Tab-separated table of C-alpha atoms in Angstrom:
chain	number	residue	atom	x	y	z
A	1	MET	CA	-0.481	4.513	-15.537
A	2	ALA	CA	0.098	1.234	-13.705
A	3	GLU	CA	-2.097	0.659	-10.653
A	4	ALA	CA	0.976	0.001	-8.509
A	5	GLU	CA	2.034	3.623	-8.952
A	6	ARG	CA	-1.106	5.023	-7.363
A	7	SER	CA	-1.148	6.784	-3.990
A	8	LEU	CA	-3.881	7.280	-1.421
A	9	VAL	CA	-4.909	10.801	-0.347
A	10	LEU	CA	-6.715	10.756	3.000
A	11	TRP	CA	-8.724	13.944	3.476
A	12	ASP	CA	-9.933	15.279	6.796
A	13	ILE	CA	-13.396	16.885	6.534
A	14	ASP	CA	-14.252	19.467	9.209
A	15	ARG	CA	-12.361	22.774	8.911
A	16	THR	CA	-10.289	21.278	6.083
A	17	LEU	CA	-12.952	20.863	3.379
A	18	LEU	CA	-15.997	22.426	5.022
A	19	TYR	CA	-17.186	24.133	8.180
A	20	VAL	CA	-20.600	23.570	9.754
A	21	GLY	CA	-20.475	26.272	12.413
A	22	GLU	CA	-22.370	25.362	15.588
A	23	ILE	CA	-24.439	22.582	14.013
A	24	ASP	CA	-22.358	19.675	15.364
A	25	ARG	CA	-22.469	21.156	18.854
A	26	GLN	CA	-26.212	21.719	18.570
A	27	VAL	CA	-26.630	18.087	17.576
A	28	TYR	CA	-24.594	17.066	20.637
A	29	ARG	CA	-26.862	19.179	22.850
A	30	GLU	CA	-30.044	17.676	21.425
A	31	THR	CA	-28.745	14.111	21.572
A	32	PHE	CA	-27.469	14.513	25.123
A	33	ALA	CA	-30.801	15.926	26.334
A	34	GLU	CA	-32.780	13.110	24.708
A	35	ILE	CA	-30.599	10.267	25.965
A	36	VAL	CA	-29.446	11.569	29.352
A	37	GLY	CA	-32.556	13.535	30.274
A	38	TYR	CA	-31.153	16.952	31.110
A	39	GLN	CA	-29.419	19.817	29.335
A	40	VAL	CA	-25.691	19.672	28.669
A	41	GLU	CA	-23.632	22.438	30.291
A	42	ARG	CA	-20.124	21.669	29.105
A	43	LEU	CA	-19.118	20.871	25.526
A	44	SER	CA	-15.813	19.656	24.107
A	45	ALA	CA	-13.403	22.216	22.719
A	46	ARG	CA	-13.840	23.139	19.062
A	47	GLY	CA	-11.607	21.889	16.293
A	48	THR	CA	-9.695	19.189	18.180
A	49	GLY	CA	-10.291	16.556	15.498
A	50	VAL	CA	-10.941	13.715	17.960
A	51	THR	CA	-13.472	11.076	16.987
A	52	MET	CA	-17.127	11.601	17.853
A	53	PRO	CA	-17.294	8.662	20.299
A	54	LEU	CA	-14.375	10.069	22.311
A	55	ALA	CA	-15.850	13.569	22.259
A	56	ILE	CA	-19.183	12.210	23.470
A	57	ARG	CA	-17.545	10.150	26.203
A	58	ALA	CA	-15.771	13.259	27.486
A	59	MET	CA	-19.025	15.224	27.313
A	60	LEU	CA	-20.885	12.606	29.349
A	61	LEU	CA	-18.244	12.527	32.065
A	62	ASP	CA	-17.874	16.308	32.194
A	63	ASN	CA	-21.609	16.755	32.596
A	64	GLY	CA	-22.073	14.574	35.626
A	65	VAL	CA	-22.779	11.171	34.106
A	66	PRO	CA	-21.281	8.461	36.346
A	67	GLU	CA	-18.514	6.381	34.801
A	68	ASP	CA	-20.539	3.188	35.186
A	69	ARG	CA	-23.351	4.640	33.014
A	70	VAL	CA	-21.147	5.920	30.204
A	71	SER	CA	-20.809	2.507	28.562
A	72	GLU	CA	-24.614	2.262	28.514
A	73	LEU	CA	-25.371	5.766	27.230
A	74	LEU	CA	-22.511	6.256	24.762
A	75	PRO	CA	-23.714	3.777	22.097
A	76	LEU	CA	-27.250	5.198	22.374
A	77	MET	CA	-25.950	8.690	21.628
A	78	VAL	CA	-23.748	7.464	18.784
A	79	GLU	CA	-26.720	5.689	17.212
A	80	LEU	CA	-28.899	8.810	17.445
A	81	LEU	CA	-26.352	11.338	16.128
A	82	PRO	CA	-26.857	10.716	12.365
A	83	GLU	CA	-30.623	11.112	12.702
A	84	ARG	CA	-30.214	14.367	14.622
A	85	LEU	CA	-27.707	15.733	12.103
A	86	ALA	CA	-29.963	14.815	9.178
A	87	ALA	CA	-32.699	16.936	10.745
A	88	HIS	CA	-30.360	19.931	10.375
A	89	THR	CA	-29.540	19.525	6.673
A	90	GLU	CA	-30.958	22.933	5.782
A	91	ASP	CA	-29.073	24.498	8.693
A	92	LEU	CA	-25.840	22.998	7.381
A	93	LEU	CA	-26.316	24.929	4.144
A	94	ARG	CA	-27.525	28.059	5.893
A	95	HIS	CA	-24.816	28.299	8.541
A	96	GLY	CA	-22.025	26.178	7.085
A	97	ARG	CA	-19.618	26.878	4.248
A	98	LEU	CA	-16.993	25.352	2.019
A	99	MET	CA	-13.425	26.080	3.022
A	100	PRO	CA	-11.533	28.332	0.568
A	101	GLY	CA	-10.127	26.322	-2.334
A	102	ALA	CA	-11.748	23.048	-1.267
A	103	VAL	CA	-13.607	22.310	-4.496
A	104	ALA	CA	-10.678	23.130	-6.767
A	105	ALA	CA	-8.309	21.093	-4.586
A	106	LEU	CA	-10.602	18.068	-4.540
A	107	ARG	CA	-11.240	18.299	-8.277
A	108	THR	CA	-7.503	18.462	-8.984
A	109	VAL	CA	-6.653	15.471	-6.795
A	110	GLN	CA	-9.530	13.440	-8.211
A	111	GLY	CA	-8.405	14.292	-11.740
A	112	ARG	CA	-4.955	12.843	-11.199
A	113	ALA	CA	-4.652	9.269	-12.460
A	114	ASP	CA	-1.997	8.514	-9.834
A	115	LEU	CA	-4.028	9.668	-6.804
A	116	ILE	CA	-7.004	8.062	-5.065
A	117	PRO	CA	-8.870	10.546	-2.838
A	118	THR	CA	-10.815	9.314	0.173
A	119	VAL	CA	-11.281	10.391	3.795
A	120	VAL	CA	-10.042	9.670	7.307
A	121	THR	CA	-12.318	11.508	9.692
A	122	GLY	CA	-13.478	11.730	13.281
A	123	ASN	CA	-17.052	11.754	11.968
A	124	LEU	CA	-19.270	8.712	11.944
A	125	LYS	CA	-19.652	7.508	8.359
A	126	ALA	CA	-23.305	8.559	8.127
A	127	ASN	CA	-22.463	12.054	9.367
A	128	ALA	CA	-19.470	12.348	7.056
A	129	VAL	CA	-21.497	11.325	3.995
A	130	LEU	CA	-24.291	13.733	4.918
A	131	LYS	CA	-21.896	16.668	5.277
A	132	LEU	CA	-20.017	15.901	2.077
A	133	SER	CA	-23.143	15.312	0.002
A	134	THR	CA	-24.873	18.413	1.377
A	135	PHE	CA	-21.999	20.552	0.121
A	136	GLY	CA	-21.588	18.612	-3.141
A	137	LEU	CA	-18.186	17.145	-2.285
A	138	ASP	CA	-19.019	13.436	-2.196
A	139	SER	CA	-18.510	13.014	-5.941
A	140	PHE	CA	-14.829	13.952	-5.574
A	141	LEU	CA	-14.072	11.186	-3.074
A	142	ASP	CA	-14.077	7.402	-2.880
A	143	ILE	CA	-16.381	7.300	0.149
A	144	GLU	CA	-16.315	3.505	0.477
A	145	SER	CA	-12.535	3.400	0.912
A	146	GLY	CA	-12.541	5.836	3.833
A	147	GLY	CA	-11.935	5.397	7.544
A	148	TYR	CA	-14.593	6.665	9.952
A	149	ALA	CA	-15.211	7.001	13.677
A	150	SER	CA	-17.928	4.360	13.283
A	151	ASP	CA	-15.102	1.934	12.397
A	152	ASP	CA	-12.915	2.674	15.421
A	153	HIS	CA	-12.896	5.421	18.068
A	154	HIS	CA	-9.070	5.543	17.912
A	155	ARG	CA	-8.398	7.824	14.960
A	156	PRO	CA	-4.891	6.551	14.028
A	157	ALA	CA	-6.441	3.109	13.497
A	158	LEU	CA	-8.588	4.573	10.719
A	159	VAL	CA	-5.538	4.999	8.480
A	160	GLY	CA	-4.984	1.260	8.294
A	161	ILE	CA	-8.696	0.645	7.792
A	162	ALA	CA	-8.796	3.027	4.835
A	163	GLN	CA	-5.606	1.550	3.377
A	164	GLN	CA	-7.002	-1.990	3.613
A	165	ARG	CA	-10.279	-0.981	1.976
A	166	ALA	CA	-8.458	0.782	-0.840
A	167	GLN	CA	-6.118	-2.178	-1.275
A	168	ALA	CA	-9.087	-4.539	-1.620
A	169	LYS	CA	-10.680	-2.260	-4.223
A	170	TYR	CA	-7.662	-1.202	-6.281
A	171	GLY	CA	-5.266	-4.117	-5.812
A	172	VAL	CA	-2.493	-1.843	-4.496
A	173	LEU	CA	-0.679	-2.273	-1.186
A	174	PHE	CA	-0.983	1.083	0.579
A	175	ASP	CA	1.409	2.055	3.356
A	176	ARG	CA	3.387	5.076	4.543
A	177	SER	CA	5.240	5.315	1.234
A	178	ASN	CA	2.159	5.901	-0.906
A	179	SER	CA	-0.381	7.480	1.463
A	180	VAL	CA	-0.776	11.051	2.672
A	181	ILE	CA	-3.145	12.791	5.105
A	182	ILE	CA	-4.437	16.317	4.510
A	183	GLY	CA	-5.922	17.968	7.606
A	184	ASP	CA	-6.049	21.010	9.844
A	185	SER	CA	-5.637	19.802	13.436
A	186	LEU	CA	-3.081	18.414	15.875
A	187	GLU	CA	-5.092	15.210	15.812
A	188	ASP	CA	-4.496	14.916	12.059
A	189	VAL	CA	-0.755	15.033	12.718
A	190	ARG	CA	-1.038	12.456	15.469
A	191	THR	CA	-3.184	10.275	13.208
A	192	GLY	CA	-0.442	10.210	10.602
A	193	ARG	CA	2.389	9.606	13.021
A	194	GLU	CA	0.652	6.853	14.977
A	195	GLY	CA	-1.195	5.495	11.963
A	196	GLY	CA	1.864	3.901	10.405
A	197	GLY	CA	3.992	7.004	9.911
A	198	VAL	CA	1.875	8.401	7.080
A	199	PRO	CA	2.970	11.939	6.101
A	200	VAL	CA	0.678	14.847	6.893
A	201	ILE	CA	0.056	18.029	4.945
A	202	GLY	CA	-1.259	20.506	7.488
A	203	ILE	CA	-3.780	23.109	6.343
A	204	ALA	CA	-3.890	26.095	8.705
A	205	SER	CA	-7.598	26.632	8.117
A	206	GLY	CA	-8.925	25.527	11.500
A	207	THR	CA	-8.228	26.396	15.120
A	208	THR	CA	-4.597	25.241	14.894
A	209	SER	CA	-2.051	27.738	13.607
A	210	ALA	CA	0.550	27.032	10.950
A	211	ALA	CA	3.272	27.379	13.604
A	212	GLU	CA	1.601	24.766	15.812
A	213	LEU	CA	1.180	22.338	12.927
A	214	GLU	CA	4.851	22.735	12.062
A	215	ARG	CA	5.940	22.361	15.682
A	216	VAL	CA	4.180	19.028	16.208
A	217	GLY	CA	5.544	17.554	13.011
A	218	ALA	CA	3.344	18.169	9.986
A	219	ASP	CA	5.525	17.385	6.972
A	220	VAL	CA	4.313	20.420	5.023
A	221	VAL	CA	2.006	23.249	6.125
A	222	LEU	CA	-0.115	25.323	3.757
A	223	ARG	CA	-2.156	28.364	4.744
A	224	SER	CA	-5.199	27.121	2.813
A	225	LEU	CA	-6.232	24.932	-0.116
A	226	GLU	CA	-6.447	27.898	-2.468
A	227	ASP	CA	-3.044	27.360	-4.082
A	228	VAL	CA	-3.695	24.094	-5.885
A	229	GLU	CA	-0.252	24.023	-7.450
A	230	ALA	CA	1.342	24.275	-4.002
A	231	LEU	CA	-0.862	21.403	-2.813
A	232	GLU	CA	0.160	19.189	-5.735
A	233	THR	CA	3.803	19.993	-5.070
A	234	ALA	CA	3.390	19.190	-1.373
A	235	ILE	CA	1.777	15.841	-2.120
A	236	ALA	CA	4.592	14.900	-4.492
A	237	GLU	CA	7.286	16.003	-2.043
A	238	VAL	CA	5.978	14.180	1.026
A	239	LEU	CA	5.322	10.965	-0.865
A	240	SER	CA	8.803	11.053	-2.323
A	241	SER	CA	10.552	11.842	0.957
A	242	ARG	CA	8.521	9.492	3.146
A	243	ALA	CA	9.518	6.493	1.093
A	244	THR	CA	13.004	6.734	2.601
A	245	SER	CA	12.455	8.632	5.871
A	246	ALA	CA	12.648	7.120	9.336
A	247	LEU	CA	9.429	5.879	10.953
A	248	PRO	CA	8.704	7.482	14.373
A	249	VAL	CA	8.659	5.173	17.364
A	250	GLN	CA	5.389	5.185	19.284
A	251	GLY	CA	7.148	5.242	22.633
A	252	ASP	CA	8.869	8.501	21.772
A	253	ASP	CA	8.024	11.479	24.016
A	254	SER	CA	6.795	13.466	21.018
A	255	PHE	CA	3.720	11.256	20.813
A	256	GLY	CA	2.854	11.952	24.413
A	257	SER	CA	3.170	15.701	23.986
A	258	ILE	CA	0.881	15.691	20.958
A	259	HIS	CA	-1.648	13.490	22.724
A	260	GLU	CA	-1.809	15.848	25.686
A	261	GLU	CA	-2.482	18.803	23.405
A	262	ILE	CA	-5.344	17.203	21.500
A	263	THR	CA	-7.158	15.615	24.441
A	264	PRO	CA	-10.608	17.244	24.496
A	265	GLU	CA	-10.828	20.083	26.979
A	266	CYS	CA	-14.329	21.067	27.964
A	267	ARG	CA	-15.631	24.604	28.075
A	268	LYS	CA	-18.827	26.323	29.107
């Protein structure tokens, strides 16, 4: 098959491919205590899909860190996070799990000559690679072509970063007509819409319901990754339809409503 006919599949990680339970939040607690010097009381809401730097910034502010110190402490926490997560590798296996159908879905996409699977994730690259390798998923993905929170804290920007990396590697111009995001959260939908109008296949495997994913504009919504045939059909349909569909305008009110819903809320 000619290289020009290939398409880019941008996988989300957490709650789409795997679930690590409370480990990420435990890592946040440990990192906060070490850098800030006292115990965190309020953590960001689960399953929002926002990038780690934004989640940490919200955590700092919501736990009494003055605004003028956030710029100093945030990069220190970001630098320490991969080390803290690596210390919990055994806990990832003990308390985490693969999402239903993840391995079969990844294997199927990787086996297609016309699809290039990589990731767009709110994780830092080091954290993403650790999670994927711990659960044996890294071999199904082109890790180097992905977009990570360590590249940019604004998740929609990661789509273009991944597309440019894949273009440099495969010699194919990737845009909204030959790229697709697969993810579970409102932020995944926003990432597609603001990241160049890339279509999104919503997987209702996280904290966001199928109805919510449909309401905010996911192109197709599946209950899980278990029906591989349905996933292949969805990928084909959205790539075909997006080639001729209208691109959303960023000033449209729909973007604002999605952004309000995915802004991290903090809970005890």
